[in-house]
Amino acid sequence: MPDRATALRVLLRGCLRRCPNCGDPGPYRWWWKMRLRCRKCGIHFEREEGYWTGAMAINLIFTELVFAVIMIAAVIETWPDVPMLPLLLVGLAVNAVVAVTFYPIARTIWIAIDLLLHPLEADEVRETTELRRLRDQTTAHV
Ligand SMILES: [Zn+2]
C-alpha cells in the first residue's frame, strides 16, 4: 500500500479525470470517449473484463447523493406544501444529467482506487515499459 501522500495524489488525479498512474491529462479523447491506454505511461485502463462495474457503483453512489441532498433541501424549504410533481421532475432530470455527466470522472476515480488496492502487476509493468520504449524509438526517428 502506498504512503498517504501518494494515495492522495493518485485519488486527486482520478478526481480530475487524469491518468491516476502518471497524471497525464489525456485519458479521454473527449468527455465520454476514453482511450484504451494512457498516451504517456501506457497503462491499459480497462484492466480486466467487467472492470467498469466499480466505476458504475461510484457513479450511482455520487448521483444518488446529489439527488438526496437536492430532494431533502427542497422538502425542507417547501414544507408543509411540498410540490410533489415538480420535485419528481427535477429529481428525474438530476438523476439523468448527473449520472451521464459524472460517469467519466467515476471511471478515472475507479482506476485510481483500483491502482491503490491492486498495483500494476509485473506483466503490466513490462508491457507498459515495452510500449513506451517502442513509442520513444518511433518518435526519435521521425
Ligand atoms: Zn498514465
Tab-separated table of N, CA and C and ligand atoms in Angstrom:
chain	number	residue	atom	x	y	z
A	1	MET	N	0.853	-1.189	0.000
A	1	MET	CA	0.000	0.000	0.000
A	1	MET	C	0.889	1.239	0.000
A	2	PRO	N	0.636	2.186	-0.911
A	2	PRO	CA	1.445	3.407	-0.964
A	2	PRO	C	1.219	4.297	0.261
A	3	ASP	N	2.168	5.222	0.477
A	3	ASP	CA	2.004	6.133	1.609
A	3	ASP	C	0.836	7.087	1.345
A	4	ARG	N	0.444	7.816	2.391
A	4	ARG	CA	-0.755	8.661	2.326
A	4	ARG	C	-0.654	9.730	1.228
A	5	ALA	N	0.513	10.377	1.103
A	5	ALA	CA	0.669	11.433	0.094
A	5	ALA	C	0.511	10.863	-1.313
A	6	THR	N	1.094	9.701	-1.552
A	6	THR	CA	0.967	9.069	-2.870
A	6	THR	C	-0.480	8.680	-3.134
A	7	ALA	N	-1.140	8.106	-2.129
A	7	ALA	CA	-2.545	7.702	-2.285
A	7	ALA	C	-3.421	8.919	-2.596
A	8	LEU	N	-3.203	10.029	-1.892
A	8	LEU	CA	-3.986	11.247	-2.149
A	8	LEU	C	-3.725	11.792	-3.552
A	9	ARG	N	-2.453	11.743	-3.978
A	9	ARG	CA	-2.111	12.228	-5.312
A	9	ARG	C	-2.804	11.385	-6.390
A	10	VAL	N	-2.790	10.070	-6.207
A	10	VAL	CA	-3.431	9.169	-7.180
A	10	VAL	C	-4.943	9.424	-7.213
A	11	LEU	N	-5.563	9.571	-6.034
A	11	LEU	CA	-7.013	9.833	-5.986
A	11	LEU	C	-7.361	11.198	-6.580
A	12	LEU	N	-6.536	12.204	-6.302
A	12	LEU	CA	-6.772	13.534	-6.866
A	12	LEU	C	-6.697	13.514	-8.386
A	13	ARG	N	-5.707	12.795	-8.916
A	13	ARG	CA	-5.610	12.662	-10.378
A	13	ARG	C	-6.888	12.037	-10.923
A	14	GLY	N	-7.396	11.010	-10.237
A	14	GLY	CA	-8.641	10.370	-10.676
A	14	GLY	C	-9.814	11.334	-10.632
A	15	CYS	N	-9.902	12.132	-9.576
A	15	CYS	CA	-10.999	13.100	-9.448
A	15	CYS	C	-10.929	14.184	-10.530
A	16	LEU	N	-9.735	14.434	-11.048
A	16	LEU	CA	-9.550	15.474	-12.075
A	16	LEU	C	-9.595	14.903	-13.489
A	17	ARG	N	-10.008	13.632	-13.625
A	17	ARG	CA	-10.107	12.973	-14.935
A	17	ARG	C	-8.748	12.828	-15.585
A	18	ARG	N	-7.710	12.695	-14.796
A	18	ARG	CA	-6.369	12.475	-15.328
A	18	ARG	C	-6.001	11.012	-15.144
A	19	CYS	N	-4.935	10.584	-15.801
A	19	CYS	CA	-4.455	9.225	-15.590
A	19	CYS	C	-3.979	9.125	-14.146
A	20	PRO	N	-4.571	8.249	-13.350
A	20	PRO	CA	-4.151	8.152	-11.952
A	20	PRO	C	-2.710	7.666	-11.791
A	21	ASN	N	-2.208	6.958	-12.771
A	21	ASN	CA	-0.861	6.406	-12.674
A	21	ASN	C	0.228	7.449	-12.892
A	22	CYS	N	0.043	8.339	-13.887
A	22	CYS	CA	1.110	9.289	-14.222
A	22	CYS	C	0.652	10.750	-14.193
A	23	GLY	N	-0.657	10.997	-14.139
A	23	GLY	CA	-1.157	12.367	-14.098
A	23	GLY	C	-1.389	12.987	-15.459
A	24	ASP	N	-1.187	12.224	-16.536
A	24	ASP	CA	-1.412	12.768	-17.877
A	24	ASP	C	-2.872	13.219	-18.012
A	25	PRO	N	-3.117	14.400	-18.581
A	25	PRO	CA	-4.498	14.899	-18.679
A	25	PRO	C	-5.303	14.291	-19.822
A	26	GLY	N	-4.761	13.297	-20.522
A	26	GLY	CA	-5.440	12.834	-21.724
A	26	GLY	C	-6.024	11.439	-21.732
A	27	PRO	N	-6.582	10.902	-20.641
A	27	PRO	CA	-7.218	9.590	-20.767
A	27	PRO	C	-8.426	9.605	-21.698
A	28	TYR	N	-9.001	10.801	-21.931
A	28	TYR	CA	-10.192	10.896	-22.771
A	28	TYR	C	-9.893	11.663	-24.048
A	29	ARG	N	-10.467	11.163	-25.153
A	29	ARG	CA	-10.391	11.897	-26.417
A	29	ARG	C	-11.343	13.084	-26.350
A	30	TRP	N	-12.516	12.873	-25.782
A	30	TRP	CA	-13.463	13.925	-25.455
A	30	TRP	C	-14.189	13.481	-24.204
A	31	TRP	N	-15.237	14.145	-23.765
A	31	TRP	CA	-15.764	13.922	-22.414
A	31	TRP	C	-16.035	12.447	-22.097
A	32	TRP	N	-16.657	11.698	-23.024
A	32	TRP	CA	-17.030	10.306	-22.725
A	32	TRP	C	-16.154	9.268	-23.406
A	33	LYS	N	-15.344	9.643	-24.381
A	33	LYS	CA	-14.581	8.682	-25.184
A	33	LYS	C	-13.187	8.483	-24.595
A	34	MET	N	-13.026	7.357	-23.887
A	34	MET	CA	-11.754	7.078	-23.227
A	34	MET	C	-10.814	6.321	-24.165
A	35	ARG	N	-9.545	6.669	-24.092
A	35	ARG	CA	-8.535	5.927	-24.848
A	35	ARG	C	-8.386	4.547	-24.222
A	36	LEU	N	-7.861	3.584	-24.970
A	36	LEU	CA	-7.615	2.251	-24.413
A	36	LEU	C	-6.454	2.276	-23.436
A	37	ARG	N	-5.440	3.078	-23.772
A	37	ARG	CA	-4.225	3.160	-22.949
A	37	ARG	C	-3.879	4.615	-22.672
A	38	CYS	N	-3.135	4.816	-21.610
A	38	CYS	CA	-2.624	6.163	-21.336
A	38	CYS	C	-1.586	6.500	-22.393
A	39	ARG	N	-1.693	7.692	-22.969
A	39	ARG	CA	-0.759	8.072	-24.027
A	39	ARG	C	0.640	8.380	-23.480
A	40	LYS	N	0.766	8.581	-22.175
A	40	LYS	CA	2.077	8.887	-21.598
A	40	LYS	C	2.720	7.650	-20.965
A	41	CYS	N	2.026	7.018	-20.003
A	41	CYS	CA	2.643	5.882	-19.286
A	41	CYS	C	2.279	4.540	-19.896
A	42	GLY	N	1.235	4.487	-20.721
A	42	GLY	CA	0.902	3.265	-21.446
A	42	GLY	C	0.041	2.259	-20.704
A	43	ILE	N	-0.430	2.571	-19.493
A	43	ILE	CA	-1.247	1.559	-18.813
A	43	ILE	C	-2.552	1.346	-19.576
A	44	HIS	N	-3.002	0.120	-19.542
A	44	HIS	CA	-4.274	-0.238	-20.162
A	44	HIS	C	-5.347	0.075	-19.132
A	45	PHE	N	-6.271	0.988	-19.487
A	45	PHE	CA	-7.228	1.458	-18.481
A	45	PHE	C	-8.200	0.379	-18.034
A	46	GLU	N	-8.686	-0.422	-18.964
A	46	GLU	CA	-9.630	-1.483	-18.597
A	46	GLU	C	-8.800	-2.725	-18.288
A	47	ARG	N	-8.503	-2.938	-17.031
A	47	ARG	CA	-7.514	-3.929	-16.650
A	47	ARG	C	-8.015	-5.356	-16.705
A	48	GLU	N	-9.311	-5.548	-16.716
A	48	GLU	CA	-9.862	-6.902	-16.844
A	48	GLU	C	-11.314	-6.791	-17.300
A	49	GLU	N	-11.871	-7.905	-17.694
A	49	GLU	CA	-13.271	-7.897	-18.149
A	49	GLU	C	-14.181	-7.525	-16.975
A	50	GLY	N	-15.181	-6.710	-17.251
A	50	GLY	CA	-16.103	-6.281	-16.194
A	50	GLY	C	-15.510	-5.218	-15.290
A	51	TYR	N	-14.429	-4.615	-15.756
A	51	TYR	CA	-13.673	-3.682	-14.920
A	51	TYR	C	-14.493	-2.460	-14.508
A	52	TRP	N	-15.392	-1.996	-15.368
A	52	TRP	CA	-16.080	-0.727	-15.109
A	52	TRP	C	-17.236	-0.856	-14.130
A	53	THR	N	-17.458	-2.026	-13.580
A	53	THR	CA	-18.530	-2.193	-12.586
A	53	THR	C	-18.280	-1.293	-11.372
A	54	GLY	N	-17.034	-1.190	-10.976
A	54	GLY	CA	-16.691	-0.315	-9.848
A	54	GLY	C	-16.985	1.143	-10.170
A	55	ALA	N	-16.696	1.549	-11.409
A	55	ALA	CA	-16.983	2.933	-11.826
A	55	ALA	C	-18.488	3.181	-11.823
A	56	MET	N	-19.250	2.186	-12.253
A	56	MET	CA	-20.709	2.335	-12.248
A	56	MET	C	-21.223	2.476	-10.819
A	57	ALA	N	-20.641	1.753	-9.890
A	57	ALA	CA	-21.055	1.860	-8.488
A	57	ALA	C	-20.735	3.247	-7.942
A	58	ILE	N	-19.537	3.756	-8.239
A	58	ILE	CA	-19.162	5.111	-7.794
A	58	ILE	C	-20.120	6.130	-8.391
A	59	ASN	N	-20.415	5.979	-9.677
A	59	ASN	CA	-21.323	6.898	-10.366
A	59	ASN	C	-22.715	6.865	-9.726
A	60	LEU	N	-23.200	5.682	-9.437
A	60	LEU	CA	-24.527	5.540	-8.831
A	60	LEU	C	-24.557	6.178	-7.434
A	61	ILE	N	-23.546	5.916	-6.637
A	61	ILE	CA	-23.498	6.479	-5.279
A	61	ILE	C	-23.461	8.005	-5.333
A	62	PHE	N	-22.599	8.560	-6.200
A	62	PHE	CA	-22.495	10.020	-6.296
A	62	PHE	C	-23.814	10.629	-6.774
A	63	THR	N	-24.394	10.029	-7.807
A	63	THR	CA	-25.650	10.551	-8.360
A	63	THR	C	-26.752	10.544	-7.312
A	64	GLU	N	-26.868	9.459	-6.579
A	64	GLU	CA	-27.935	9.372	-5.578
A	64	GLU	C	-27.673	10.285	-4.380
A	65	LEU	N	-26.413	10.537	-4.067
A	65	LEU	CA	-26.114	11.508	-3.012
A	65	LEU	C	-26.550	12.912	-3.427
A	66	VAL	N	-26.230	13.288	-4.665
A	66	VAL	CA	-26.644	14.607	-5.170
A	66	VAL	C	-28.168	14.689	-5.169
A	67	PHE	N	-28.816	13.636	-5.664
A	67	PHE	CA	-30.273	13.579	-5.703
A	67	PHE	C	-30.855	13.729	-4.290
A	68	ALA	N	-30.302	12.990	-3.333
A	68	ALA	CA	-30.821	13.037	-1.957
A	68	ALA	C	-30.659	14.427	-1.347
A	69	VAL	N	-29.502	15.041	-1.550
A	69	VAL	CA	-29.262	16.380	-0.997
A	69	VAL	C	-30.267	17.378	-1.575
A	70	ILE	N	-30.464	17.334	-2.885
A	70	ILE	CA	-31.406	18.262	-3.519
A	70	ILE	C	-32.834	18.014	-3.034
A	71	MET	N	-33.219	16.757	-2.956
A	71	MET	CA	-34.587	16.436	-2.532
A	71	MET	C	-34.830	16.836	-1.073
A	72	ILE	N	-33.889	16.528	-0.207
A	72	ILE	CA	-34.045	16.871	1.212
A	72	ILE	C	-34.105	18.389	1.379
A	73	ALA	N	-33.230	19.096	0.684
A	73	ALA	CA	-33.238	20.558	0.777
A	73	ALA	C	-34.554	21.131	0.258
A	74	ALA	N	-35.061	20.582	-0.844
A	74	ALA	CA	-36.329	21.078	-1.404
A	74	ALA	C	-37.495	20.787	-0.480
A	75	VAL	N	-37.522	19.616	0.112
A	75	VAL	CA	-38.614	19.277	1.027
A	75	VAL	C	-38.559	20.171	2.273
A	76	ILE	N	-37.364	20.383	2.820
A	76	ILE	CA	-37.225	21.241	3.999
A	76	ILE	C	-37.659	22.678	3.664
A	77	GLU	N	-37.243	23.138	2.490
A	77	GLU	CA	-37.543	24.518	2.083
A	77	GLU	C	-39.035	24.752	1.829
A	78	THR	N	-39.725	23.751	1.296
A	78	THR	CA	-41.128	23.952	0.910
A	78	THR	C	-42.129	23.363	1.901
A	79	TRP	N	-41.664	22.749	2.974
A	79	TRP	CA	-42.550	22.108	3.951
A	79	TRP	C	-43.542	23.100	4.537
A	80	PRO	N	-44.823	22.861	4.691
A	80	PRO	CA	-45.532	21.582	4.523
A	80	PRO	C	-46.185	21.418	3.155
A	81	ASP	N	-46.046	22.411	2.278
A	81	ASP	CA	-46.684	22.303	0.953
A	81	ASP	C	-45.661	21.865	-0.096
A	82	VAL	N	-45.238	20.639	-0.004
A	82	VAL	CA	-44.206	20.119	-0.914
A	82	VAL	C	-44.819	19.915	-2.305
A	83	PRO	N	-44.252	20.555	-3.340
A	83	PRO	CA	-44.768	20.382	-4.709
A	83	PRO	C	-44.247	19.061	-5.289
A	84	MET	N	-45.029	18.024	-5.159
A	84	MET	CA	-44.554	16.681	-5.495
A	84	MET	C	-44.217	16.509	-6.973
A	85	LEU	N	-45.095	16.923	-7.869
A	85	LEU	CA	-44.831	16.697	-9.299
A	85	LEU	C	-43.594	17.453	-9.782
A	86	PRO	N	-43.475	18.762	-9.520
A	86	PRO	CA	-42.244	19.449	-9.947
A	86	PRO	C	-40.988	18.834	-9.312
A	87	LEU	N	-41.118	18.439	-8.064
A	87	LEU	CA	-39.971	17.829	-7.383
A	87	LEU	C	-39.599	16.498	-8.035
A	88	LEU	N	-40.585	15.740	-8.420
A	88	LEU	CA	-40.342	14.470	-9.105
A	88	LEU	C	-39.642	14.703	-10.443
A	89	LEU	N	-40.083	15.704	-11.186
A	89	LEU	CA	-39.475	16.006	-12.489
A	89	LEU	C	-38.031	16.491	-12.321
A	90	VAL	N	-37.817	17.326	-11.318
A	90	VAL	CA	-36.444	17.784	-11.044
A	90	VAL	C	-35.578	16.585	-10.651
A	91	GLY	N	-36.126	15.694	-9.845
A	91	GLY	CA	-35.382	14.505	-9.432
A	91	GLY	C	-34.996	13.633	-10.611
A	92	LEU	N	-35.909	13.445	-11.546
A	92	LEU	CA	-35.607	12.659	-12.746
A	92	LEU	C	-34.500	13.322	-13.562
A	93	ALA	N	-34.600	14.629	-13.728
A	93	ALA	CA	-33.598	15.358	-14.505
A	93	ALA	C	-32.228	15.289	-13.828
A	94	VAL	N	-32.213	15.458	-12.512
A	94	VAL	CA	-30.945	15.401	-11.771
A	94	VAL	C	-30.313	14.021	-11.943
A	95	ASN	N	-31.112	12.978	-11.824
A	95	ASN	CA	-30.563	11.630	-11.969
A	95	ASN	C	-29.987	11.405	-13.366
A	96	ALA	N	-30.662	11.887	-14.377
A	96	ALA	CA	-30.170	11.683	-15.745
A	96	ALA	C	-28.902	12.499	-16.006
A	97	VAL	N	-28.950	13.779	-15.686
A	97	VAL	CA	-27.835	14.667	-16.023
A	97	VAL	C	-26.586	14.325	-15.207
A	98	VAL	N	-26.742	14.140	-13.915
A	98	VAL	CA	-25.568	13.863	-13.076
A	98	VAL	C	-24.967	12.505	-13.444
A	99	ALA	N	-25.780	11.501	-13.648
A	99	ALA	CA	-25.256	10.169	-13.968
A	99	ALA	C	-24.472	10.177	-15.273
A	100	VAL	N	-24.982	10.852	-16.270
A	100	VAL	CA	-24.311	10.878	-17.579
A	100	VAL	C	-23.062	11.749	-17.522
A	101	THR	N	-23.149	12.877	-16.854
A	101	THR	CA	-22.029	13.817	-16.816
A	101	THR	C	-20.882	13.317	-15.938
A	102	PHE	N	-21.216	12.678	-14.826
A	102	PHE	CA	-20.181	12.296	-13.865
A	102	PHE	C	-19.476	10.994	-14.233
A	103	TYR	N	-20.063	10.177	-15.112
A	103	TYR	CA	-19.508	8.850	-15.372
A	103	TYR	C	-18.021	8.851	-15.772
A	104	PRO	N	-17.554	9.739	-16.660
A	104	PRO	CA	-16.118	9.728	-16.984
A	104	PRO	C	-15.233	9.980	-15.758
A	105	ILE	N	-15.677	10.817	-14.860
A	105	ILE	CA	-14.905	11.073	-13.639
A	105	ILE	C	-14.936	9.837	-12.750
A	106	ALA	N	-16.099	9.187	-12.676
A	106	ALA	CA	-16.202	7.953	-11.882
A	106	ALA	C	-15.243	6.894	-12.404
A	107	ARG	N	-15.038	6.854	-13.713
A	107	ARG	CA	-14.105	5.870	-14.277
A	107	ARG	C	-12.668	6.129	-13.826
A	108	THR	N	-12.216	7.383	-13.901
A	108	THR	CA	-10.834	7.646	-13.501
A	108	THR	C	-10.673	7.517	-11.982
A	109	ILE	N	-11.728	7.826	-11.224
A	109	ILE	CA	-11.665	7.594	-9.774
A	109	ILE	C	-11.550	6.088	-9.511
A	110	TRP	N	-12.307	5.309	-10.254
A	110	TRP	CA	-12.244	3.858	-10.074
A	110	TRP	C	-10.852	3.314	-10.427
A	111	ILE	N	-10.259	3.813	-11.503
A	111	ILE	CA	-8.904	3.378	-11.860
A	111	ILE	C	-7.949	3.707	-10.715
A	112	ALA	N	-8.099	4.907	-10.130
A	112	ALA	CA	-7.228	5.310	-9.017
A	112	ALA	C	-7.399	4.365	-7.833
A	113	ILE	N	-8.632	4.086	-7.461
A	113	ILE	CA	-8.879	3.190	-6.325
A	113	ILE	C	-8.312	1.808	-6.625
A	114	ASP	N	-8.548	1.341	-7.846
A	114	ASP	CA	-8.056	0.013	-8.214
A	114	ASP	C	-6.532	-0.036	-8.191
A	115	LEU	N	-5.868	1.031	-8.685
A	115	LEU	CA	-4.398	1.045	-8.665
A	115	LEU	C	-3.864	1.050	-7.234
A	116	LEU	N	-4.593	1.706	-6.325
A	116	LEU	CA	-4.139	1.725	-4.930
A	116	LEU	C	-4.320	0.358	-4.269
A	117	LEU	N	-5.432	-0.297	-4.583
A	117	LEU	CA	-5.711	-1.592	-3.956
A	117	LEU	C	-5.032	-2.750	-4.677
A	118	HIS	N	-4.763	-2.544	-5.970
A	118	HIS	CA	-4.234	-3.616	-6.809
A	118	HIS	C	-3.208	-3.003	-7.757
A	119	PRO	N	-1.981	-2.731	-7.234
A	119	PRO	CA	-0.958	-2.076	-8.058
A	119	PRO	C	-0.661	-2.871	-9.337
A	120	LEU	N	-0.026	-2.182	-10.286
A	120	LEU	CA	0.314	-2.838	-11.548
A	120	LEU	C	1.114	-4.103	-11.279
A	121	GLU	N	0.762	-5.175	-11.979
A	121	GLU	CA	1.489	-6.434	-11.828
A	121	GLU	C	2.695	-6.423	-12.749
A	122	ALA	N	3.595	-7.369	-12.530
A	122	ALA	CA	4.860	-7.400	-13.271
A	122	ALA	C	4.635	-7.424	-14.778
A	123	ASP	N	3.674	-8.203	-15.254
A	123	ASP	CA	3.449	-8.256	-16.704
A	123	ASP	C	2.888	-6.938	-17.240
A	124	GLU	N	2.086	-6.220	-16.429
A	124	GLU	CA	1.579	-4.914	-16.860
A	124	GLU	C	2.714	-3.890	-16.919
A	125	VAL	N	3.626	-3.951	-15.942
A	125	VAL	CA	4.760	-3.029	-15.936
A	125	VAL	C	5.644	-3.300	-17.138
A	126	ARG	N	5.922	-4.594	-17.421
A	126	ARG	CA	6.735	-4.958	-18.599
A	126	ARG	C	6.078	-4.459	-19.888
A	127	GLU	N	4.775	-4.663	-19.979
A	127	GLU	CA	4.034	-4.254	-21.178
A	127	GLU	C	4.104	-2.741	-21.383
A	128	THR	N	3.874	-1.971	-20.330
A	128	THR	CA	3.905	-0.510	-20.472
A	128	THR	C	5.317	-0.014	-20.758
A	129	THR	N	6.320	-0.653	-20.151
A	129	THR	CA	7.710	-0.267	-20.414
A	129	THR	C	8.057	-0.513	-21.876
A	130	GLU	N	7.650	-1.671	-22.383
A	130	GLU	CA	7.916	-2.007	-23.784
A	130	GLU	C	7.199	-1.035	-24.724
A	131	LEU	N	5.958	-0.709	-24.421
A	131	LEU	CA	5.209	0.230	-25.263
A	131	LEU	C	5.857	1.613	-25.271
A	132	ARG	N	6.295	2.060	-24.100
A	132	ARG	CA	6.966	3.375	-24.035
A	132	ARG	C	8.265	3.360	-24.834
A	133	ARG	N	9.025	2.232	-24.732
A	133	ARG	CA	10.292	2.106	-25.462
A	133	ARG	C	10.031	2.170	-26.977
A	134	LEU	N	9.008	1.421	-27.428
A	134	LEU	CA	8.666	1.431	-28.856
A	134	LEU	C	8.218	2.812	-29.306
A	135	ARG	N	7.407	3.480	-28.490
A	135	ARG	CA	6.933	4.820	-28.839
A	135	ARG	C	8.106	5.795	-28.934
A	136	ASP	N	9.032	5.719	-27.958
A	136	ASP	CA	10.187	6.616	-27.969
A	136	ASP	C	11.073	6.367	-29.184
A	137	GLN	N	11.253	5.086	-29.563
A	137	GLN	CA	12.040	4.776	-30.760
A	137	GLN	C	11.391	5.340	-32.005
A	138	THR	N	10.063	5.185	-32.074
A	138	THR	CA	9.329	5.657	-33.247
A	138	THR	C	9.424	7.176	-33.359
A	139	THR	N	9.223	7.868	-32.269
A	139	THR	CA	9.251	9.329	-32.328
A	139	THR	C	10.659	9.861	-32.496
A	140	ALA	N	11.694	9.088	-32.062
A	140	ALA	CA	13.076	9.541	-32.207
A	140	ALA	C	13.515	9.537	-33.674
A	141	HIS	N	12.918	8.659	-34.498
A	141	HIS	CA	13.321	8.562	-35.908
A	141	HIS	C	12.457	9.392	-36.842
A	142	VAL	N	11.508	10.132	-36.279
A	142	VAL	CA	10.626	10.933	-37.145
A	142	VAL	C	11.262	12.269	-37.434
B	1	ZN	ZN	-0.656	7.468	-17.494
